[in-house]
XYZ file of C-alpha atoms in Angstrom:
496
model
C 1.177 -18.590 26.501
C -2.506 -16.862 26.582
C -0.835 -13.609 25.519
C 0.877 -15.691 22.758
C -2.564 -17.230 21.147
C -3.763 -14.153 22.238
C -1.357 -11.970 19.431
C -1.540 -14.608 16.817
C -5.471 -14.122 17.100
C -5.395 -10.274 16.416
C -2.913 -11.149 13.954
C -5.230 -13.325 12.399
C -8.584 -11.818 12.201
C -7.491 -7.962 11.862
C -5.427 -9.734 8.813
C -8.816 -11.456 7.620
C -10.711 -7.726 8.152
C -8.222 -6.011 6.881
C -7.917 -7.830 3.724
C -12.017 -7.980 3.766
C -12.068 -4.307 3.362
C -8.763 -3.763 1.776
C -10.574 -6.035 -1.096
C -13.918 -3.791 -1.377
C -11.698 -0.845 -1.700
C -9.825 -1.676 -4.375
C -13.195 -3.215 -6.550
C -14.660 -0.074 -5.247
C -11.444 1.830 -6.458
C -11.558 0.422 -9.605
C -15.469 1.016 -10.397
C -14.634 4.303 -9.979
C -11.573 5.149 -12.491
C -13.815 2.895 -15.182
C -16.881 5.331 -14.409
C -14.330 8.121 -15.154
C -12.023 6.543 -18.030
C -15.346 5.894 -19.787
C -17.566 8.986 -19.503
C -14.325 11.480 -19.811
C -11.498 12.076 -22.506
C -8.450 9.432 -21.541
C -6.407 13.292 -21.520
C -8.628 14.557 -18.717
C -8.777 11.010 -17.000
C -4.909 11.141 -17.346
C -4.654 14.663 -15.485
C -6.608 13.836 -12.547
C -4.648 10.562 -11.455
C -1.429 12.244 -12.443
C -2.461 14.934 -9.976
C -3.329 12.271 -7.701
C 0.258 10.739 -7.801
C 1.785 14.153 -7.008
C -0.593 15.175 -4.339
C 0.613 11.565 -2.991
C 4.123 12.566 -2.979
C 3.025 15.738 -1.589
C 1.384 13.982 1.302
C 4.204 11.570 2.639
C 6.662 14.431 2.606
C 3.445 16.174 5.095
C 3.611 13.450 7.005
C 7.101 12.972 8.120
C 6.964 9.650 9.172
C 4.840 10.709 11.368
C 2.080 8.508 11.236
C 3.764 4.821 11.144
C 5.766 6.470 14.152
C 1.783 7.332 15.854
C 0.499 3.846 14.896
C 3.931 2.557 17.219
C 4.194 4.997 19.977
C 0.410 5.183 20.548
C 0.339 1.436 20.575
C 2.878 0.983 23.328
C 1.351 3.544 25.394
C -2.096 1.983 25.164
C -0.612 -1.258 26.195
C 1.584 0.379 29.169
C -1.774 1.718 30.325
C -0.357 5.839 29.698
C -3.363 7.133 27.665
C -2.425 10.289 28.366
C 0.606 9.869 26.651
C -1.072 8.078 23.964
C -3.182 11.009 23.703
C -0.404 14.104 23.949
C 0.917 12.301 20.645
C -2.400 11.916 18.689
C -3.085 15.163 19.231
C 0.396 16.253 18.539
C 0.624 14.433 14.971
C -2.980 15.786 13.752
C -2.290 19.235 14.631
C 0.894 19.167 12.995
C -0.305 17.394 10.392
C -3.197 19.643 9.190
C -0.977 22.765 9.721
C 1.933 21.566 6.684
C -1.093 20.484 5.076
C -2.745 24.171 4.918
C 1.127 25.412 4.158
C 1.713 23.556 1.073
C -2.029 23.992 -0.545
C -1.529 27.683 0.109
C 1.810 27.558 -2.039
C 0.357 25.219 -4.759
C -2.341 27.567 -5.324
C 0.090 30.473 -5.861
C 1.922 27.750 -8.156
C -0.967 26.269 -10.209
C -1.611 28.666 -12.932
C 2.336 27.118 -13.907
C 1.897 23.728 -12.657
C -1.448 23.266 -15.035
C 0.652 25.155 -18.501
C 3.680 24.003 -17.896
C 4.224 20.573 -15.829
C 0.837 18.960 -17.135
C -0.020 20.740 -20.038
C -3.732 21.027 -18.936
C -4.521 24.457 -18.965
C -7.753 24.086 -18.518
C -7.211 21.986 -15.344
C -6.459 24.637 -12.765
C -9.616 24.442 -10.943
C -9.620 21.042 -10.751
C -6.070 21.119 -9.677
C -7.002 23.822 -6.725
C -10.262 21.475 -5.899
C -8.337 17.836 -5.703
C -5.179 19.355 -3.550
C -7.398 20.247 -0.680
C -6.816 16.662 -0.356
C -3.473 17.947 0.880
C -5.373 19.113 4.362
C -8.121 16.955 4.784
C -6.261 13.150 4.330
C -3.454 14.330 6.408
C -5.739 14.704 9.390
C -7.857 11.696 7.892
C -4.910 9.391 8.237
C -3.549 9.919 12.076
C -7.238 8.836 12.900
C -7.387 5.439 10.786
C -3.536 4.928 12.181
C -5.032 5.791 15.708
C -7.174 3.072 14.970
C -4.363 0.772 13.524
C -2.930 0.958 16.973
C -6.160 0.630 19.075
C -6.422 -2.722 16.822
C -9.844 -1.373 15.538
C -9.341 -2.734 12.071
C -12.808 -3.414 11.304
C -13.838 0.314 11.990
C -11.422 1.485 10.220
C -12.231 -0.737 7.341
C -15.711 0.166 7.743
C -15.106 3.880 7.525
C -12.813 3.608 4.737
C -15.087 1.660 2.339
C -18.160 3.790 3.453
C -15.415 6.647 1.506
C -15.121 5.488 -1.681
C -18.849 3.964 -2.297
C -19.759 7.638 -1.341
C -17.083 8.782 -3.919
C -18.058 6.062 -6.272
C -22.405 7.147 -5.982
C -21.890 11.085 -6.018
C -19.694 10.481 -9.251
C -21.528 8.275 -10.749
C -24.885 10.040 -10.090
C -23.859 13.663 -10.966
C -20.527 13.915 -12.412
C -21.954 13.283 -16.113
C -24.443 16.303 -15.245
C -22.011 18.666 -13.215
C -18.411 17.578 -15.215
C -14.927 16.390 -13.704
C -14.997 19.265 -11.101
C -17.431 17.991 -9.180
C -15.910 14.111 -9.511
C -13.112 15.736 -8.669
C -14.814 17.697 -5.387
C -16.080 14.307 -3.786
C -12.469 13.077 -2.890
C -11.676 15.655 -0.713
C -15.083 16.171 0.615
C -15.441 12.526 1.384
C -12.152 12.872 3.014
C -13.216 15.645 5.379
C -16.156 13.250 6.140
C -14.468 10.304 6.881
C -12.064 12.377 8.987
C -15.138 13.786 10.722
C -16.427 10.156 11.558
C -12.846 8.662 12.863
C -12.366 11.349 14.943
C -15.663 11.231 16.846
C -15.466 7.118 16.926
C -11.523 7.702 18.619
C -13.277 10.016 21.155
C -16.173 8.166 22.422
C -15.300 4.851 22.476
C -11.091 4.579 22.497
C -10.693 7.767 24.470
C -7.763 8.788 22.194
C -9.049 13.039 21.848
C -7.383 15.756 20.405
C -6.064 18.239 23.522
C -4.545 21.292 23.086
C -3.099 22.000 26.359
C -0.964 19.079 26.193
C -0.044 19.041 22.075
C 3.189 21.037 22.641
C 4.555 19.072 25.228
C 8.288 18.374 24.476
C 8.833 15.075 25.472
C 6.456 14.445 22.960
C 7.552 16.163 20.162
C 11.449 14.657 21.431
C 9.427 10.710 21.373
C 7.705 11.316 17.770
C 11.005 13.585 15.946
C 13.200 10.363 17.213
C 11.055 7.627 15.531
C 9.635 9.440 12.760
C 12.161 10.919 11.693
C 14.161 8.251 9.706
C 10.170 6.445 9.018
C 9.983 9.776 7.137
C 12.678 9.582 4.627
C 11.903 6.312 4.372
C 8.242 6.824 3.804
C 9.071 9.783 0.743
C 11.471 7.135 -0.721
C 8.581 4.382 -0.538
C 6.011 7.145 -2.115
C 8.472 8.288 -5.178
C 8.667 4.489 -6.054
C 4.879 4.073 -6.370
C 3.978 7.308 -7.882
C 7.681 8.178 -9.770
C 6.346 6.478 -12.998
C 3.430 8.336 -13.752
C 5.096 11.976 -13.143
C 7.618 10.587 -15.195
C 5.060 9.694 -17.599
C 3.766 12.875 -17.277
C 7.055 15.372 -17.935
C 8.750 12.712 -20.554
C 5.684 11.630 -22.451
C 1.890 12.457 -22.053
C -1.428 12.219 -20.309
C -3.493 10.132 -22.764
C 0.032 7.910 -21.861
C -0.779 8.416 -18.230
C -4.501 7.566 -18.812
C -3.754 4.729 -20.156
C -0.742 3.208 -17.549
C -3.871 4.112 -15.079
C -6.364 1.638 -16.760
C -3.321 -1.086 -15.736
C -3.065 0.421 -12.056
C -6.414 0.249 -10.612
C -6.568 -3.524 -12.252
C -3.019 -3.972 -10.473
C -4.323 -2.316 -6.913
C -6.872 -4.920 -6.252
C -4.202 -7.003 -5.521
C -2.955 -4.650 -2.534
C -4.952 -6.131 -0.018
C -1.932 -7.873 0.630
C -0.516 -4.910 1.390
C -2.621 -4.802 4.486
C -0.734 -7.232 6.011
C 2.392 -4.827 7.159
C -0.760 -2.541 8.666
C -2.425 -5.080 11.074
C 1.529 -6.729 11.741
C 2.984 -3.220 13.171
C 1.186 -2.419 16.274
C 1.190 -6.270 16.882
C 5.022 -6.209 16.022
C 5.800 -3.448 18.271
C 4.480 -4.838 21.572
C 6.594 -8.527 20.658
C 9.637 -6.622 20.282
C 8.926 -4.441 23.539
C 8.766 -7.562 25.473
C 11.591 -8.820 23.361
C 9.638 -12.288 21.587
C 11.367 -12.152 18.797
C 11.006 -15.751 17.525
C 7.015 -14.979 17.194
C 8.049 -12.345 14.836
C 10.585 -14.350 12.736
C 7.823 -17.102 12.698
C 4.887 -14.965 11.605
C 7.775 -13.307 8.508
C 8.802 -16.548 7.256
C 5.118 -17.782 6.927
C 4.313 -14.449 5.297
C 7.416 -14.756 2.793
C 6.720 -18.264 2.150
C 3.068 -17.196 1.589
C 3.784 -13.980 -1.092
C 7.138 -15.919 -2.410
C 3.860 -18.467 -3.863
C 1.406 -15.705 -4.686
C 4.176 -14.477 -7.200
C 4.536 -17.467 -8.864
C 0.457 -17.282 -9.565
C 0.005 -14.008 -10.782
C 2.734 -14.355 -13.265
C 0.813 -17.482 -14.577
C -2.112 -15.990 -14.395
C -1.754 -12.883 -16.157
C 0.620 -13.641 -19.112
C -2.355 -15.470 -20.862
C -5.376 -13.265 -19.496
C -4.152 -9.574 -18.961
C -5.579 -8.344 -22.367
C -8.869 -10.535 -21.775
C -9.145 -8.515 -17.836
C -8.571 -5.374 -18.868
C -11.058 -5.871 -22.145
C -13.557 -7.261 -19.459
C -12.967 -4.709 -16.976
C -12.422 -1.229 -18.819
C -13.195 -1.693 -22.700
C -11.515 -3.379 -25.751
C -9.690 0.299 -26.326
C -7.247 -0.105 -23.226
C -6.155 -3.799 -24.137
C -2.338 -1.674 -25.064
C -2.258 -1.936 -21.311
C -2.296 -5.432 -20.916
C 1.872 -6.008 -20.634
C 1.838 -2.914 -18.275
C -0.533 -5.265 -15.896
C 1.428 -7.723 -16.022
C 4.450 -5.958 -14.849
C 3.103 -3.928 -12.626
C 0.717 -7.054 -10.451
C 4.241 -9.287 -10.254
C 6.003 -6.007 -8.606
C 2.652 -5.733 -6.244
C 3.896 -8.632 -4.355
C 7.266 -7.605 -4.118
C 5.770 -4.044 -2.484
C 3.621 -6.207 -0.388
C 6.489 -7.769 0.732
C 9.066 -4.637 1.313
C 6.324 -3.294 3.124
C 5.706 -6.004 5.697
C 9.751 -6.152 6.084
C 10.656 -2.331 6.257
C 7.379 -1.903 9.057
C 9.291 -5.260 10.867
C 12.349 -2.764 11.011
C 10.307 0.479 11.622
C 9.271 -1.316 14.784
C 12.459 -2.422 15.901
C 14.193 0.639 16.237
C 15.810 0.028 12.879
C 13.899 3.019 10.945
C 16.708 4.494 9.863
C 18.439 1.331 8.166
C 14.848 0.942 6.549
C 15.030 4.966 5.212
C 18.511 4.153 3.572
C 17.472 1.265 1.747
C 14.388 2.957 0.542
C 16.192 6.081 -0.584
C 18.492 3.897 -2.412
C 15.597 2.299 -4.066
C 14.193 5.852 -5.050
C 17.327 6.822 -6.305
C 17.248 3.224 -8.531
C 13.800 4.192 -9.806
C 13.963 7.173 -10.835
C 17.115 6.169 -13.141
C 15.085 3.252 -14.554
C 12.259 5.252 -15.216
C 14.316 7.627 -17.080
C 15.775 4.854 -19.069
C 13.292 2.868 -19.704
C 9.562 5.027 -20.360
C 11.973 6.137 -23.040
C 12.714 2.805 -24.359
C 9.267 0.996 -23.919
C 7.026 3.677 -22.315
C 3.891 2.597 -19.622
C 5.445 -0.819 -20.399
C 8.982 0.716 -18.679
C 7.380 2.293 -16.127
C 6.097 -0.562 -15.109
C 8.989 -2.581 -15.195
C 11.111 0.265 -13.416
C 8.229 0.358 -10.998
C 8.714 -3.214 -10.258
C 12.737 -3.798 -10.387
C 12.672 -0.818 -7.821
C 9.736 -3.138 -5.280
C 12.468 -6.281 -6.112
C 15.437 -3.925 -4.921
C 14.463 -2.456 -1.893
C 12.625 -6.394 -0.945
C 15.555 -8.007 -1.045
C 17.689 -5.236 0.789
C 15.123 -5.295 3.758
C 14.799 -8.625 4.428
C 18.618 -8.999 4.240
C 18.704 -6.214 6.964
C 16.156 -7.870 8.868
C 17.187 -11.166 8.450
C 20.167 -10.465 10.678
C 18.421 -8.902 13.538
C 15.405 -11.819 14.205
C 16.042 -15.531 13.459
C 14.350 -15.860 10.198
C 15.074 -19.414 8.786
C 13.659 -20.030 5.168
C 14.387 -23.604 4.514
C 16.595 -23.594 0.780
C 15.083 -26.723 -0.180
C 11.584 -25.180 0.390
C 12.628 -22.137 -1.884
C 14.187 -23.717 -4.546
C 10.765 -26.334 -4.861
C 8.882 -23.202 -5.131
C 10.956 -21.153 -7.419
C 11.405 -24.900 -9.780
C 7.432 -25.557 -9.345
C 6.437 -21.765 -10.182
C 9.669 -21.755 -13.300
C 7.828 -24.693 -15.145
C 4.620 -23.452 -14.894
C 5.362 -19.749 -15.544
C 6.887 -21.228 -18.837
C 3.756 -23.420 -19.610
C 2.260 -19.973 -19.558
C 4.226 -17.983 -21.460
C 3.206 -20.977 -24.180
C 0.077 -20.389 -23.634
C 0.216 -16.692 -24.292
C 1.730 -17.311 -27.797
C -1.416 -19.100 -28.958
C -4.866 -17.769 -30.395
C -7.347 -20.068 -28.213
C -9.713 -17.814 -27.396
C -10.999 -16.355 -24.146
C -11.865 -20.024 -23.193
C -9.345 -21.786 -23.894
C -6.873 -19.391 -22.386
C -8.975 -19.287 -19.247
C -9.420 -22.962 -19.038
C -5.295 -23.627 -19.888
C -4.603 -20.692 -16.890
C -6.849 -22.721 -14.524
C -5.015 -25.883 -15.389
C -1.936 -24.447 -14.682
C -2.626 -22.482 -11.297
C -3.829 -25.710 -10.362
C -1.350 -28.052 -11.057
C 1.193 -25.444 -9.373
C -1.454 -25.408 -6.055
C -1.012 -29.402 -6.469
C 2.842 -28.965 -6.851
C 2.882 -26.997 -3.578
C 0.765 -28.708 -1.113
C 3.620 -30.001 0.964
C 4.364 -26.103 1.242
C 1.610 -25.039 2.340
C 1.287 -28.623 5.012
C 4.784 -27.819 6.016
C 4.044 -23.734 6.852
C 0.871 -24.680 8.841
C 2.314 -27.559 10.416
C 5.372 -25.234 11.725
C 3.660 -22.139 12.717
C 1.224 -24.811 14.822
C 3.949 -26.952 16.341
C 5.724 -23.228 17.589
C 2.465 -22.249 19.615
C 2.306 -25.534 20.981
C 5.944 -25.614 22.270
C 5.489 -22.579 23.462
C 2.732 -23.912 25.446
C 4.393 -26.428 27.071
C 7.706 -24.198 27.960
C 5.736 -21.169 29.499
């Protein structure tokens, strides 16, 4: 049983950590694209977040699963007490890593005079362009430390490291990038990169003993261990990327960037709700030692309270945001973005869906199941890149943003129907349908609410009566989910 409390603890407080810094991020995030929408043209501010997206795209098919198959396989050496195993993979994944890395920014250099003319239409980006995609090198090897650290459960250095990042981003631009232009706002993400890389990798060394060795990085059975996990975790982990980032190169090829600038005045607004996102991060390592000692009730336990948890949070941003979207992003970026407001909208409801799909594909990841997980999300790539060509020509950011979220929706539902059948997940109907009637009525009560002209208070006191009624609605829910996930632990108590 102590091992029991013992996992729902690090559950528990690297998901409060996690979130902590997940939360600072994104505000951090956010201060930073409404330093740059406001002191540069909403074209140039467009081009560097539509380079962003690509170099994203870029850097999943780099990583070839690679990582989320680290975070795993380093994890269940640690806890079978074989750090040198643990270490011949870390030290396989970084150098392998940093190497595709080098090999694609050599080849988008040799591309970018074309990229810049003739994808973009910047011209006059092409430094930037070379400047940003040394991202390409730097965040590869950046990432197999933090998800070294995912795995040694050190979720509050990682945190710690990561915010340090973007409030150095967020002071070097905002101190010198009126003086020195975009290229140097655009220098501090990769330098900061190559710093925070610097910093995880010395923090791994000293105090986890997880270093980088040469002599063993070529050693077969690793590369046999890694190349059988990650390899499905990496089809699946392109699919995932096209679905986030799909919209705005759409965006970019079918319309334009002043478009793209503004869909990215919605997405920064829409991020600061990915903290919940964290929760598939801190649940994998954890996930992967239950199912090596096959406890796979804990695991169906801690998924329905998640899905019961996000299935609410749905319900609440959709009443939240259809009266106060325009009013958030006039607040948060300027009276000249408010076109964006419907975007928002869209785009926050499919964040909990993601949030979801992510906690449920990592669940399968973890199981063995990777490559079930890689066929649903390559089906769901597949279904958003034909709803993004359908619909950003019907409605524009506002269909990107619903083809962004239809595509979360898909591959949600697909997962959990996959992993419904392989733990004993039991969501109660009757607790589903309350929620889904309780969050209907008020979503409606909303969507009245939208249609009138009360004024920033009135909406804002009407939006506060509603979330509240529905958190009245649903206190049996919430009773009932705490209640159960208690009662488990303590049976378990008594039976072990």
């Amino acid at each position: 049983m102590h091992s029991r409390v013992a996992t729902l603890k690090v559950f528990l407080w690297g998901s409060f950590v996690s979130l902590l810094g997940a939360v600072l991020i994104a505000v951090l995030n956010y201060l930073v694209r409404r330093y740059l929408a406001n002191t540069f043209s909403i074209g140039e501010y467009g081009f560097l977040y539509s380079v962003f997206s690509s170099l994203t795209i870029l850097l999943a098919v780099i990583d070839l699963g690679m990582t989320q198959a680290g975070t795993i396989l380093i994890a269940k050496n640690r806890a079978g007490n074989r750090p040198l195993r643990a270490n011949s993979i870390y030290s396989f994944i970084l150098l392998a890593k940093t190497s595709f890395g080098t090999a694609i920014y050599l080849i988008l250099a040799l591309l970018s005079s074309f990229l810049v003319v003739h994808y973009y239409k910047f011209p006059a980006g092409q430094t930037i362009f070379l400047i940003v995609a040394l991202l390409l090198i730097f965040q590869s090897a950046e990432t197999v430390c933090m998800s070294a650290m995912d795995s040694a459960k050190a979720f509050g250095i990682k945190n710690l490291l990561q915010s340090a990042k973007i409030l150095l981003i967020f002071l070097g631009i905002v101190c010198f990038s009126a003086q020195y232009g975009l290229v140097f706002a655009a220098g501090m993400f990769p330098a900061c990169a190559l710093l925070s890389f610097i910093a995880a990798y010395i923090i791994l060394s000293r105090k986890f003993g997880l270093k980088a060795s040469p002599e063993i990085t070529f050693n077969l059975r690793t590369f046999k261990h890694t190349w059988d996990l990650s390899r499905w975790t990496a089809v699946g982990l392109v699919g995932l990327t096209a679905i986030s980032n799909m919209d705005q190169q759409l965006l970019t090829w079918l319309s334009n960037l002043e478009r793209v600038g503004l869909y990215n005045i919605a997405l920064p607004i829409a991020q600061i709700m990915q903290p919940l996102i964290i929760l598939p991060v801190v649940f994998m390592p954890i996930v992967a030692e239950l199912w090596q000692h096959g406890r796979k009730e804990e695991i169906a336990k801690l998924t329905e309270a998640i899905t019961a948890v996000l299935f609410i949070l749905l319900w609440v941003t959709m009443i939240t945001l259809l009266p106060l979207a325009k009013f958030i992003i006039s607040l948060l970026f300027g009276s000249q973005f408010t076109e964006a407001g419907t975007a928002l909208t869209i785009l926050c409801t499919g964040t909990i869906f993601f949030a979801a799909a992510s906690f449920y594909i990592s669940a399968l990841n973890a199981s063995g199941a990777a490559r079930q997980g890689a066929v649903i999300l390559i089906g769901g790539a597949i279904f958003n890149i034909i709803c993004n060509a359908i619909m950003i020509s019907l409605w524009n950011i506002n269909g990107a943003a619903t083809a962004t979220a239809l595509s979360y929706l898909f591959i949600c539902m697909a997962s959990y129907f996959v992993l419904h059948r392989k733990i004993p997940i039991h969501m109660p109907l009757k607790s589903v349908l309350y929620i889904a009637f309780s969050g209907i009525i008020m979503t409606v009560a909303a969507a009245w609410l939208y249609g009138q002209k009360f004024g920033l208070p009135g909406m804002l006191a009407g939006t506060l009566l509603l979330d509240g009624m529905l958190a009245l609605l649903l206190t049996p829910v919430w009773l009932k989910i705490t209640r159960e996930l208690i009662h488990f632990y303590q049976d378990k108590k008594k039976t072990d």
